[in-house]
PDB file of C-alpha atoms in Angstrom:
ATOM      1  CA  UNK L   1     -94.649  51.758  29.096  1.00  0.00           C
ATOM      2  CA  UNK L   2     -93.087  54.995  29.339  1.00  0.00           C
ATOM      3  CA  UNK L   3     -93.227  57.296  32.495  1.00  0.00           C
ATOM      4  CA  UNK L   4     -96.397  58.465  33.258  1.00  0.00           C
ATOM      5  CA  UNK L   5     -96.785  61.846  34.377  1.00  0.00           C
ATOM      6  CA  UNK L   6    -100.508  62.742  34.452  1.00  0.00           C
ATOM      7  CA  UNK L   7    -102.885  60.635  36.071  1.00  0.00           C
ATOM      8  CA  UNK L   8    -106.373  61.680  36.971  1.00  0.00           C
ATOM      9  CA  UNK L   9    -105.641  65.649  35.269  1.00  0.00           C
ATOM     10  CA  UNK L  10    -102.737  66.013  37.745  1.00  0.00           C
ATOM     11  CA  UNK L  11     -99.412  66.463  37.014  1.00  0.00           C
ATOM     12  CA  UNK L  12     -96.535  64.909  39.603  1.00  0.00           C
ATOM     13  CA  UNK L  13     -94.828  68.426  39.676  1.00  0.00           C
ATOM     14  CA  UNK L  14     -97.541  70.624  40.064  1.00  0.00           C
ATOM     15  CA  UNK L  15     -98.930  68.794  43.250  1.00  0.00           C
ATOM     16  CA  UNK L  16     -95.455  69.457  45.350  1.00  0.00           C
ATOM     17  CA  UNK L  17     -95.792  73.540  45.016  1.00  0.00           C
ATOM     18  CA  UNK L  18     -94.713  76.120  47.953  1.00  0.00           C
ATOM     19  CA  UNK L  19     -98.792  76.206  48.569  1.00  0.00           C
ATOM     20  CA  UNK L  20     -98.413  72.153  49.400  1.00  0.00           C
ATOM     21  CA  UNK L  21     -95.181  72.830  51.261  1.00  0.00           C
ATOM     22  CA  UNK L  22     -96.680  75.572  53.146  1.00  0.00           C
ATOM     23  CA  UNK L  23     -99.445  73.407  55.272  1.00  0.00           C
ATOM     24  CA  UNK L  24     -98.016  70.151  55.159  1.00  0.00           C
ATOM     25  CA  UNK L  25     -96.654  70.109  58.511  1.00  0.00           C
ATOM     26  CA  UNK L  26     -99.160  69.657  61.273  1.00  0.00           C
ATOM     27  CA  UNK L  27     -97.247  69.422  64.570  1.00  0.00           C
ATOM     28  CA  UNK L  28     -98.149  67.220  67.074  1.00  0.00           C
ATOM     29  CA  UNK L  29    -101.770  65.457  64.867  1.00  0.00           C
ATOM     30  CA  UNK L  30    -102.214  63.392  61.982  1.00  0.00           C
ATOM     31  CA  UNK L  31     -98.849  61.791  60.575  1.00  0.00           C
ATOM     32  CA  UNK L  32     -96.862  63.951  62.792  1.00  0.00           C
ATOM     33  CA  UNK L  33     -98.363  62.759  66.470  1.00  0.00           C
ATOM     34  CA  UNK L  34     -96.159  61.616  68.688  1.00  0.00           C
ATOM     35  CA  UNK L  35     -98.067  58.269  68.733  1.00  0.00           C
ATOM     36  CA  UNK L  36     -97.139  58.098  65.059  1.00  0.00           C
ATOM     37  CA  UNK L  37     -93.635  59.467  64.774  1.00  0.00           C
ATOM     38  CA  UNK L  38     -91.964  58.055  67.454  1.00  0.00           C
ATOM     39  CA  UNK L  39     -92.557  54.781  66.942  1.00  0.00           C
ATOM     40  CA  UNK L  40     -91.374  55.466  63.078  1.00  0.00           C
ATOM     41  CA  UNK L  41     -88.317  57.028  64.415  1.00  0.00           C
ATOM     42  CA  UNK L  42     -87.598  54.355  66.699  1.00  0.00           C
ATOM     43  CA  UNK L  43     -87.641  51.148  64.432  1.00  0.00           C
ATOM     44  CA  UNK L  44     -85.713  53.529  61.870  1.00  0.00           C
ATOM     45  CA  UNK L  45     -82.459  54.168  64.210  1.00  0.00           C
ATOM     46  CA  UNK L  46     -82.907  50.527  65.218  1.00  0.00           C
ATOM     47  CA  UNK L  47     -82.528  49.202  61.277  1.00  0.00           C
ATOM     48  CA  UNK L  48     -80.017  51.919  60.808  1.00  0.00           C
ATOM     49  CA  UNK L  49     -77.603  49.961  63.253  1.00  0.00           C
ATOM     50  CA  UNK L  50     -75.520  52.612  64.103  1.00  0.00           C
ATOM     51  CA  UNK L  51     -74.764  53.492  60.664  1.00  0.00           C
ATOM     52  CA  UNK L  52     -75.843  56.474  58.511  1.00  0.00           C
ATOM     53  CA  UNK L  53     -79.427  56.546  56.894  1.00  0.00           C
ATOM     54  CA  UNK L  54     -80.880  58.347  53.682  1.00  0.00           C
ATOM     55  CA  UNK L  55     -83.996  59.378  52.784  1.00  0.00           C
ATOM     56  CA  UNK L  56     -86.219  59.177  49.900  1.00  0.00           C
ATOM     57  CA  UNK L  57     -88.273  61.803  49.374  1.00  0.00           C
ATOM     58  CA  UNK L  58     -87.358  63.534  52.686  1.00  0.00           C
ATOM     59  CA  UNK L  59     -90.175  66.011  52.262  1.00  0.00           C
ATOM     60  CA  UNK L  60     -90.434  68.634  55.244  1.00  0.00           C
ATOM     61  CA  UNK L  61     -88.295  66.830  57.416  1.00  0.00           C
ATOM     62  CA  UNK L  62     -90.750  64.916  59.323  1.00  0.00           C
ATOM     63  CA  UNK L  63     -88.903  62.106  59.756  1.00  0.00           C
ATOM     64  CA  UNK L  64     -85.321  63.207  59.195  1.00  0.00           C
ATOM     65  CA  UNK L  65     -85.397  65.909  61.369  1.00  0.00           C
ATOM     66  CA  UNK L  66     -86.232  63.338  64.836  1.00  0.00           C
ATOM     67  CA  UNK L  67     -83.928  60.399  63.738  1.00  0.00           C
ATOM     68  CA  UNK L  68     -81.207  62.819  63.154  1.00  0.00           C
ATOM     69  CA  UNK L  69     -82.057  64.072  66.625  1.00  0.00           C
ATOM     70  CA  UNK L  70     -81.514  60.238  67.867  1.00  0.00           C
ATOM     71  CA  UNK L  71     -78.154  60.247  66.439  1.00  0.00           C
ATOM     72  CA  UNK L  72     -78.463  58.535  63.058  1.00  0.00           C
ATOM     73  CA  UNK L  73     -76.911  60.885  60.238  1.00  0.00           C
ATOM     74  CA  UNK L  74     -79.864  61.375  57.796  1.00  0.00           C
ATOM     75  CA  UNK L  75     -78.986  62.563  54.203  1.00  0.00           C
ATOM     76  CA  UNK L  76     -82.483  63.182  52.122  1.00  0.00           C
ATOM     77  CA  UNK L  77     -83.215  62.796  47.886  1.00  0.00           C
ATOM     78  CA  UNK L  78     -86.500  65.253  47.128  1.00  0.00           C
ATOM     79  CA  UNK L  79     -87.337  66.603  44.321  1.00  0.00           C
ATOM     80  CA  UNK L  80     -89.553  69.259  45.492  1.00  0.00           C
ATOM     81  CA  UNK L  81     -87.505  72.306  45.873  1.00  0.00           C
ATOM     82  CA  UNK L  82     -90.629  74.212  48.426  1.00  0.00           C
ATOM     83  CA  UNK L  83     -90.519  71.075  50.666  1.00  0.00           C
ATOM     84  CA  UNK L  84     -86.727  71.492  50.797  1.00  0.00           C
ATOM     85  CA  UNK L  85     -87.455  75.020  51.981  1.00  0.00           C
ATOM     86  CA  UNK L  86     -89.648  73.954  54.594  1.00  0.00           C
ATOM     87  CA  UNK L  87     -87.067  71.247  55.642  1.00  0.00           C
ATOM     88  CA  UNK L  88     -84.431  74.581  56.147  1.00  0.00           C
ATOM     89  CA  UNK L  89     -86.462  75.906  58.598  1.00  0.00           C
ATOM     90  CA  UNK L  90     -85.740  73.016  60.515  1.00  0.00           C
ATOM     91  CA  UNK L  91     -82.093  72.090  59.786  1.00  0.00           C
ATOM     92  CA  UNK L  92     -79.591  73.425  57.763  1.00  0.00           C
ATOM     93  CA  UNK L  93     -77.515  72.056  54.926  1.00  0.00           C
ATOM     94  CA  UNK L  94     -74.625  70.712  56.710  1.00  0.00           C
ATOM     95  CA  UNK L  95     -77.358  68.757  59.799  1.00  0.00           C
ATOM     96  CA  UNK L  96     -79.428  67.408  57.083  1.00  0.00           C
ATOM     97  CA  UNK L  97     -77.601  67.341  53.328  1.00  0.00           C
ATOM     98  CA  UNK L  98     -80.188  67.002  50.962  1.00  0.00           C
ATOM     99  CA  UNK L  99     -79.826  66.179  46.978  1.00  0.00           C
ATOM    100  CA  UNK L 100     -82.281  67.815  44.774  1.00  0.00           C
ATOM    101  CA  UNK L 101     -83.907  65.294  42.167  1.00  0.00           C
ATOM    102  CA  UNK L 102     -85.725  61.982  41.604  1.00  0.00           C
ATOM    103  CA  UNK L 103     -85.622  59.248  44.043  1.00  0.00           C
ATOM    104  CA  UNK L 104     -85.449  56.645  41.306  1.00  0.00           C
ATOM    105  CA  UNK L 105     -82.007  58.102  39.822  1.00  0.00           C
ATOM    106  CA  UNK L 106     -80.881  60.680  42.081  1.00  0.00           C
ATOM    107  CA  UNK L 107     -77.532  59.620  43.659  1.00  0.00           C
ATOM    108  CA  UNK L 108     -76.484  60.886  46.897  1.00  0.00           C
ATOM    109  CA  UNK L 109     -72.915  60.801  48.295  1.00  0.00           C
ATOM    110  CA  UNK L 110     -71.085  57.431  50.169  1.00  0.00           C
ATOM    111  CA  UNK L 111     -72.992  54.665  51.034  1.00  0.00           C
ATOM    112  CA  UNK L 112     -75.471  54.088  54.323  1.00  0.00           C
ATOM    113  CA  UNK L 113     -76.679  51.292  56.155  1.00  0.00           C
ATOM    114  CA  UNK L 114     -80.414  52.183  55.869  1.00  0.00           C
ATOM    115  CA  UNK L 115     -82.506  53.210  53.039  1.00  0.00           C
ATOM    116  CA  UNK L 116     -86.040  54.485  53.354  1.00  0.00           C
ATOM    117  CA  UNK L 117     -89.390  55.457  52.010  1.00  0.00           C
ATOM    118  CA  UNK L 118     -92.564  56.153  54.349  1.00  0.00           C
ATOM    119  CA  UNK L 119     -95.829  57.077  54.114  1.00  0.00           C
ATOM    120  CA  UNK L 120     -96.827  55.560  50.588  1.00  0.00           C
ATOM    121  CA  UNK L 121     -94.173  57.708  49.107  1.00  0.00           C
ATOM    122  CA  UNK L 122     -93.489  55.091  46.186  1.00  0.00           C
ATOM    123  CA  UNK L 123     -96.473  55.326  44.593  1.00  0.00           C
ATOM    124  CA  UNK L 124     -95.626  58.733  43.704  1.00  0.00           C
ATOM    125  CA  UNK L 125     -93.580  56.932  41.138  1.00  0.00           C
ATOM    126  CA  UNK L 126     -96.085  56.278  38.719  1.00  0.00           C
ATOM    127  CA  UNK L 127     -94.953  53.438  36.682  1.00  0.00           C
ATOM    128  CA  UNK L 128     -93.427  50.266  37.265  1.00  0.00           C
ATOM    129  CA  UNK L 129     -90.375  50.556  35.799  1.00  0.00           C
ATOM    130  CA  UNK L 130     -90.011  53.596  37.903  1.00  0.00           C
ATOM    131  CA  UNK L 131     -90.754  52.067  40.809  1.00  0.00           C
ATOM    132  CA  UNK L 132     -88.264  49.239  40.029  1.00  0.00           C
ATOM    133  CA  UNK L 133     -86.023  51.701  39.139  1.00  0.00           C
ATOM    134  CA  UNK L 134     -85.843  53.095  43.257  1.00  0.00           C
ATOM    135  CA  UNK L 135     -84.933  49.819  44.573  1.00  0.00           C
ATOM    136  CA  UNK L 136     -82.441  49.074  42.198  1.00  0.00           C
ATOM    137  CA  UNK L 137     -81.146  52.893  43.104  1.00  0.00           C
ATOM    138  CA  UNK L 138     -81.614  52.387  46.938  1.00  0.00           C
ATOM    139  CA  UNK L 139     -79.734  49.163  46.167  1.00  0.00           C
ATOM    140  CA  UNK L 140     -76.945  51.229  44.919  1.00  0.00           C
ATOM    141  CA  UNK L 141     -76.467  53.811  48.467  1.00  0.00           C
ATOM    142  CA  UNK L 142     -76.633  50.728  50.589  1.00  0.00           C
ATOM    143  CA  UNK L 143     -73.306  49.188  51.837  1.00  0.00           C
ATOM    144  CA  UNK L 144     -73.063  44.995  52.076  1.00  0.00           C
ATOM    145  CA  UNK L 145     -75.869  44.169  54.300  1.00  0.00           C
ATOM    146  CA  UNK L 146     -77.728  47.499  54.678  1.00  0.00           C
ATOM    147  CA  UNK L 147     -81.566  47.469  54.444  1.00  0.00           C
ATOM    148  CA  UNK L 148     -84.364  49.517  52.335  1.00  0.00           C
ATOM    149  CA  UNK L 149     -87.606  50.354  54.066  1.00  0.00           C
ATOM    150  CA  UNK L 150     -90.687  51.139  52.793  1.00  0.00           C
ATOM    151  CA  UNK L 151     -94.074  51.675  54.567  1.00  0.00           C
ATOM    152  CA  UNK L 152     -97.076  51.278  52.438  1.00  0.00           C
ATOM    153  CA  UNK L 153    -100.737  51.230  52.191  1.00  0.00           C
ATOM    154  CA  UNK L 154    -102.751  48.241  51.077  1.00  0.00           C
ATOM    155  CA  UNK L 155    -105.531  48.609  48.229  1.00  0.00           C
ATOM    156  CA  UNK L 156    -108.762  49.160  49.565  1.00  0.00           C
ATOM    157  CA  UNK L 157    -110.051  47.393  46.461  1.00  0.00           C
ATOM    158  CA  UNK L 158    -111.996  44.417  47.680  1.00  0.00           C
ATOM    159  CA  UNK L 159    -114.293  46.553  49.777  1.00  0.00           C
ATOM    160  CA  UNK L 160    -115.520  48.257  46.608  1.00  0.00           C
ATOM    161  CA  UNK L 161    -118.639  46.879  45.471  1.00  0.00           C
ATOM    162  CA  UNK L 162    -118.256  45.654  41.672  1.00  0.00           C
ATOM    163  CA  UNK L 163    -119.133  48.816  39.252  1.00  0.00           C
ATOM    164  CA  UNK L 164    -118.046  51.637  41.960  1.00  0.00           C
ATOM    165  CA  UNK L 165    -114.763  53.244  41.220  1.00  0.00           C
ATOM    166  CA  UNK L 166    -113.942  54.526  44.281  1.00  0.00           C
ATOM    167  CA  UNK L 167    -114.378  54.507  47.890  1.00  0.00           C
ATOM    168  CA  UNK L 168    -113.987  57.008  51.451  1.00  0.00           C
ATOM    169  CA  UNK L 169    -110.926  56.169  53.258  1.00  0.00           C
ATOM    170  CA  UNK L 170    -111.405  58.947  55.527  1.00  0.00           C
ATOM    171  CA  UNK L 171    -114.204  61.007  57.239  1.00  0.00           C
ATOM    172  CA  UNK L 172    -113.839  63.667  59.877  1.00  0.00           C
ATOM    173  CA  UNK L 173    -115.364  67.046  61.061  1.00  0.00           C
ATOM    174  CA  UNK L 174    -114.273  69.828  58.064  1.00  0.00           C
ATOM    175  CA  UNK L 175    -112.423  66.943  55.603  1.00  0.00           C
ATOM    176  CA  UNK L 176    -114.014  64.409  53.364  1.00  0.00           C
ATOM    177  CA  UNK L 177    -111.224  61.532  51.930  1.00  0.00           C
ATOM    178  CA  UNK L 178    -112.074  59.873  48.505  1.00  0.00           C
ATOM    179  CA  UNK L 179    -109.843  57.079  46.548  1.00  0.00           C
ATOM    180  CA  UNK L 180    -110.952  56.547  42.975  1.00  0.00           C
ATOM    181  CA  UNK L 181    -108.908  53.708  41.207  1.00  0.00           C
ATOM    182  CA  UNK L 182    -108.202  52.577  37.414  1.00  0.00           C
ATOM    183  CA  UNK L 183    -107.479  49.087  37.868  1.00  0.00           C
ATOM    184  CA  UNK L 184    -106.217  48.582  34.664  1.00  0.00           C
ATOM    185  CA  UNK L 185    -103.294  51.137  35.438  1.00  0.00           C
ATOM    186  CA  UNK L 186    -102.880  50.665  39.261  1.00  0.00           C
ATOM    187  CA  UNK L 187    -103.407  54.302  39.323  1.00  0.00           C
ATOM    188  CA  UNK L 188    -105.365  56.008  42.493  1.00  0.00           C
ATOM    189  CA  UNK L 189    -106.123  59.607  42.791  1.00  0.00           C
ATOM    190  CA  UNK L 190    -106.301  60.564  46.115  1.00  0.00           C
ATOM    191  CA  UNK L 191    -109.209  63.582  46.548  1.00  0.00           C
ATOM    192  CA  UNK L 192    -109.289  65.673  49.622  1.00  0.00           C
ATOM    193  CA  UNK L 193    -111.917  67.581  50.374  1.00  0.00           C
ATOM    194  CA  UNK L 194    -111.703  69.986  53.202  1.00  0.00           C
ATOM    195  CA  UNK L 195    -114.743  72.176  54.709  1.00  0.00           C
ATOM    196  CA  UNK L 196    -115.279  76.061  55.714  1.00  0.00           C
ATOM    197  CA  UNK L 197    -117.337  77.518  57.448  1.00  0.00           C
ATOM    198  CA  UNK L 198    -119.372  78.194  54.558  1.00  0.00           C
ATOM    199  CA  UNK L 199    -120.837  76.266  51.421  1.00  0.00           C
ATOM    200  CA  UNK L 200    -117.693  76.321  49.762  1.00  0.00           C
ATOM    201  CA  UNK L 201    -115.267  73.632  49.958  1.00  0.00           C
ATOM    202  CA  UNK L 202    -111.461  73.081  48.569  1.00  0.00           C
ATOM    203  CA  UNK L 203    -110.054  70.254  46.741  1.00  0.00           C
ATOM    204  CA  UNK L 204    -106.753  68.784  46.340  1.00  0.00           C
ATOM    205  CA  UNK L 205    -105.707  65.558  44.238  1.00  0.00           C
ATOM    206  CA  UNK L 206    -102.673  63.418  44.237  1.00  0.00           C
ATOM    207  CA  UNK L 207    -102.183  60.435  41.276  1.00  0.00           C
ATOM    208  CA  UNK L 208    -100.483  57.401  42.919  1.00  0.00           C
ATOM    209  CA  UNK L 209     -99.457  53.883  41.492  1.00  0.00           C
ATOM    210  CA  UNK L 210    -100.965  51.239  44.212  1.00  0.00           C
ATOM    211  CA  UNK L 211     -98.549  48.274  44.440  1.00  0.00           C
ATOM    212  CA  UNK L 212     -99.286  44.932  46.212  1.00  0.00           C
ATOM    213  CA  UNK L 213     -97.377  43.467  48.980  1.00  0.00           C
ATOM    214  CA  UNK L 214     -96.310  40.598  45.849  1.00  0.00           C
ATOM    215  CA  UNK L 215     -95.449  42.622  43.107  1.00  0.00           C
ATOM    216  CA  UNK L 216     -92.870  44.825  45.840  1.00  0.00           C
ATOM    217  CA  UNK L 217     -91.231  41.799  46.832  1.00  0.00           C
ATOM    218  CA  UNK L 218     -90.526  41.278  43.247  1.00  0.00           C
ATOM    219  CA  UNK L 219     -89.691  44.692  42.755  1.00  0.00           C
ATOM    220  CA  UNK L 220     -86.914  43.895  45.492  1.00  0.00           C
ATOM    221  CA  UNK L 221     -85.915  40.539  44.124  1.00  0.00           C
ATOM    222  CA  UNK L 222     -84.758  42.131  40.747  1.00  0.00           C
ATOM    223  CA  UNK L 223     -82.759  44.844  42.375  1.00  0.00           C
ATOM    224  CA  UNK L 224     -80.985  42.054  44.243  1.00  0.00           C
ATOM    225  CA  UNK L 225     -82.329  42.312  47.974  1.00  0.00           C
ATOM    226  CA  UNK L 226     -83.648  39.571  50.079  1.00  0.00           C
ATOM    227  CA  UNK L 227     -86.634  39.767  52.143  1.00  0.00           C
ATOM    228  CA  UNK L 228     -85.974  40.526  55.591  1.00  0.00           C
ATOM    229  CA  UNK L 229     -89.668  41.362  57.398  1.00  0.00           C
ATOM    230  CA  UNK L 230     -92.842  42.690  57.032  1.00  0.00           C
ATOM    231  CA  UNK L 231     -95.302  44.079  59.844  1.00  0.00           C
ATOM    232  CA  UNK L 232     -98.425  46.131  60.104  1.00  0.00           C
ATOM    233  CA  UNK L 233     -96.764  49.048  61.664  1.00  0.00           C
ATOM    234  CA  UNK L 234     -93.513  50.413  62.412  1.00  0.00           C
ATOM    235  CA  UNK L 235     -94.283  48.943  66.731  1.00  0.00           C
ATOM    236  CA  UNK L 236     -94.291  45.266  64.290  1.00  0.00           C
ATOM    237  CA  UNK L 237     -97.669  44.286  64.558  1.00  0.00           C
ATOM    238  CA  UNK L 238     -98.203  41.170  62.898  1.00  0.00           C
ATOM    239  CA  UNK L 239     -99.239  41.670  59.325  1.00  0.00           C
ATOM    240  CA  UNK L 240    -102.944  40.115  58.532  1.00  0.00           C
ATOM    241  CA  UNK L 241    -105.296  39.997  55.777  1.00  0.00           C
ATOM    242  CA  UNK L 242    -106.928  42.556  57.264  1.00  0.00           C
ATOM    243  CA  UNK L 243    -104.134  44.676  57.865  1.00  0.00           C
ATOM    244  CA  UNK L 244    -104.276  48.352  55.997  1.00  0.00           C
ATOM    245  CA  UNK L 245    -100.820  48.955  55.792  1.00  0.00           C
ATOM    246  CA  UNK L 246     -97.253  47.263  55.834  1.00  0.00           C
ATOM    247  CA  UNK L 247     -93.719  48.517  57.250  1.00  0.00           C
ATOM    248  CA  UNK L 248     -91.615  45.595  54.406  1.00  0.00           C
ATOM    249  CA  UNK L 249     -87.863  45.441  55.053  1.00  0.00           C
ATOM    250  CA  UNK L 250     -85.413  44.010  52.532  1.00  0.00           C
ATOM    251  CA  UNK L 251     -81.466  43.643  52.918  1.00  0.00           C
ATOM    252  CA  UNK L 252     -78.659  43.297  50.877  1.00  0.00           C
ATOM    253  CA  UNK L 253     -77.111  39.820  51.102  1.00  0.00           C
ATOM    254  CA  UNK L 254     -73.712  40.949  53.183  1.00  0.00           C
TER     255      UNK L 254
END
């Protein structure tokens, strides 16, 4: 199958634009809430192990900027050039290097103990043999024994009733969260919906490839790691049926 690079109207590099870049941070709520970050940052600088860590798809710096902060040298792959900008308003160049291009080729320089992707940020990849591609390309930065982490969503599927194509994942004063799926594809297309104070509203949409906790561990296997863990959070909650989300780490054999 080759690369897909429009799902649901949207292409991959029109949805990462200096409008995106420009509101993405929200300090202190949402993703970036202390009751969220830290305890990202924490289990990050543990699996680091005192060695040096790099990023896929570093983004604004959410992450990067706070575990460099504990110590842990971050390096950062993106591909968006506006996110990188907002990143520089954080931390310059020689704090946080960052290469510009796509995590599943991109090579950044030396070798790290840690390798890591949060928030979903795989299924930006939109094929398989993309996403296979990043492992076997975090599998190249790592040293003998370092890990690649990846913190993903589970799909919402089986609370769709049979014949509906989508679902809300999220519901709040002045936002309105929609997932609509092609199961055929594994392809999602996230819809946000956020409300004036008027009639009018403004939408935003971002194409993902859903992956099951299964098909990653096989995604590992053939890039040569070994299964290390898997929680429901980054504090390593136990990982259920029921759980919505997974923090899977896999190591090099050392």
């Amino acid at each position: 199958m080759p690369p897909a690079t429009i799902v649901g109207g949207m292409r991959q590099d029109e949805i990462w634009d200096t409008e995106t870049a420009e509101r993405y941070d929200t300090p202190g709520t949402g993703m970036f809430a202390p009751e969220v970050l830290g305890p990202t940052v924490d289990r990050l600088a543990e699996l680091a192990d005192g060695g040096r860590a790099l990023e896929f798809a570093i983004g604004t710096g959410r992450v990067a900027v706070p575990l460099a902060e504990r110590g842990v040298p971050v390096t950062g792959i993106e591909l968006s050039r506006p996110m990188i900008a907002q990143l520089r308003t954080k931390a310059d160049e020689a704090r946080i290097p960052v290469v510009v291009g796509d995590m599943a080729e991109a090579t950044a320089p030396g070798t790290y103990t840690l390798v890591y992707l949060v928030f979903n940020t795989i299924s930006n990849l939109l094929t398989q043999q993309e996403q296979v591609a990043c492992f076997r390309n975090a599998a190249r930065h790592l040293e003998p024994g370092g890990r690649f982490v990846i913190e993903l969503g589970v799909p919402e599927l089986r609370v769709i009733p049979p014949g509906q194509q989508g679902m809300i994942f999220h519901h709040e004063p002045g936002y309105l969260g929609i997932d609509t799926y092609d199961v055929l594809t594994q392809h999602l297309v996230s819809h946000h919906v956020r409300f004036g104070e008027g009639r009018e509203a403004r939408i935003s949409r971002c194409p993902q490839r859903y992956v099951w906790p299964a098909e990653l561990d096989l995604m590992a296997q053939l890039a040569g790691f070994e299964f290390e863990s898997r929680h429901a959070d980054w504090s390593k909650a136990e990982f259920t049926a029921e759980s919505r989300s997974h923090v899977s780490v896999y190591r090099l054999p050392a």
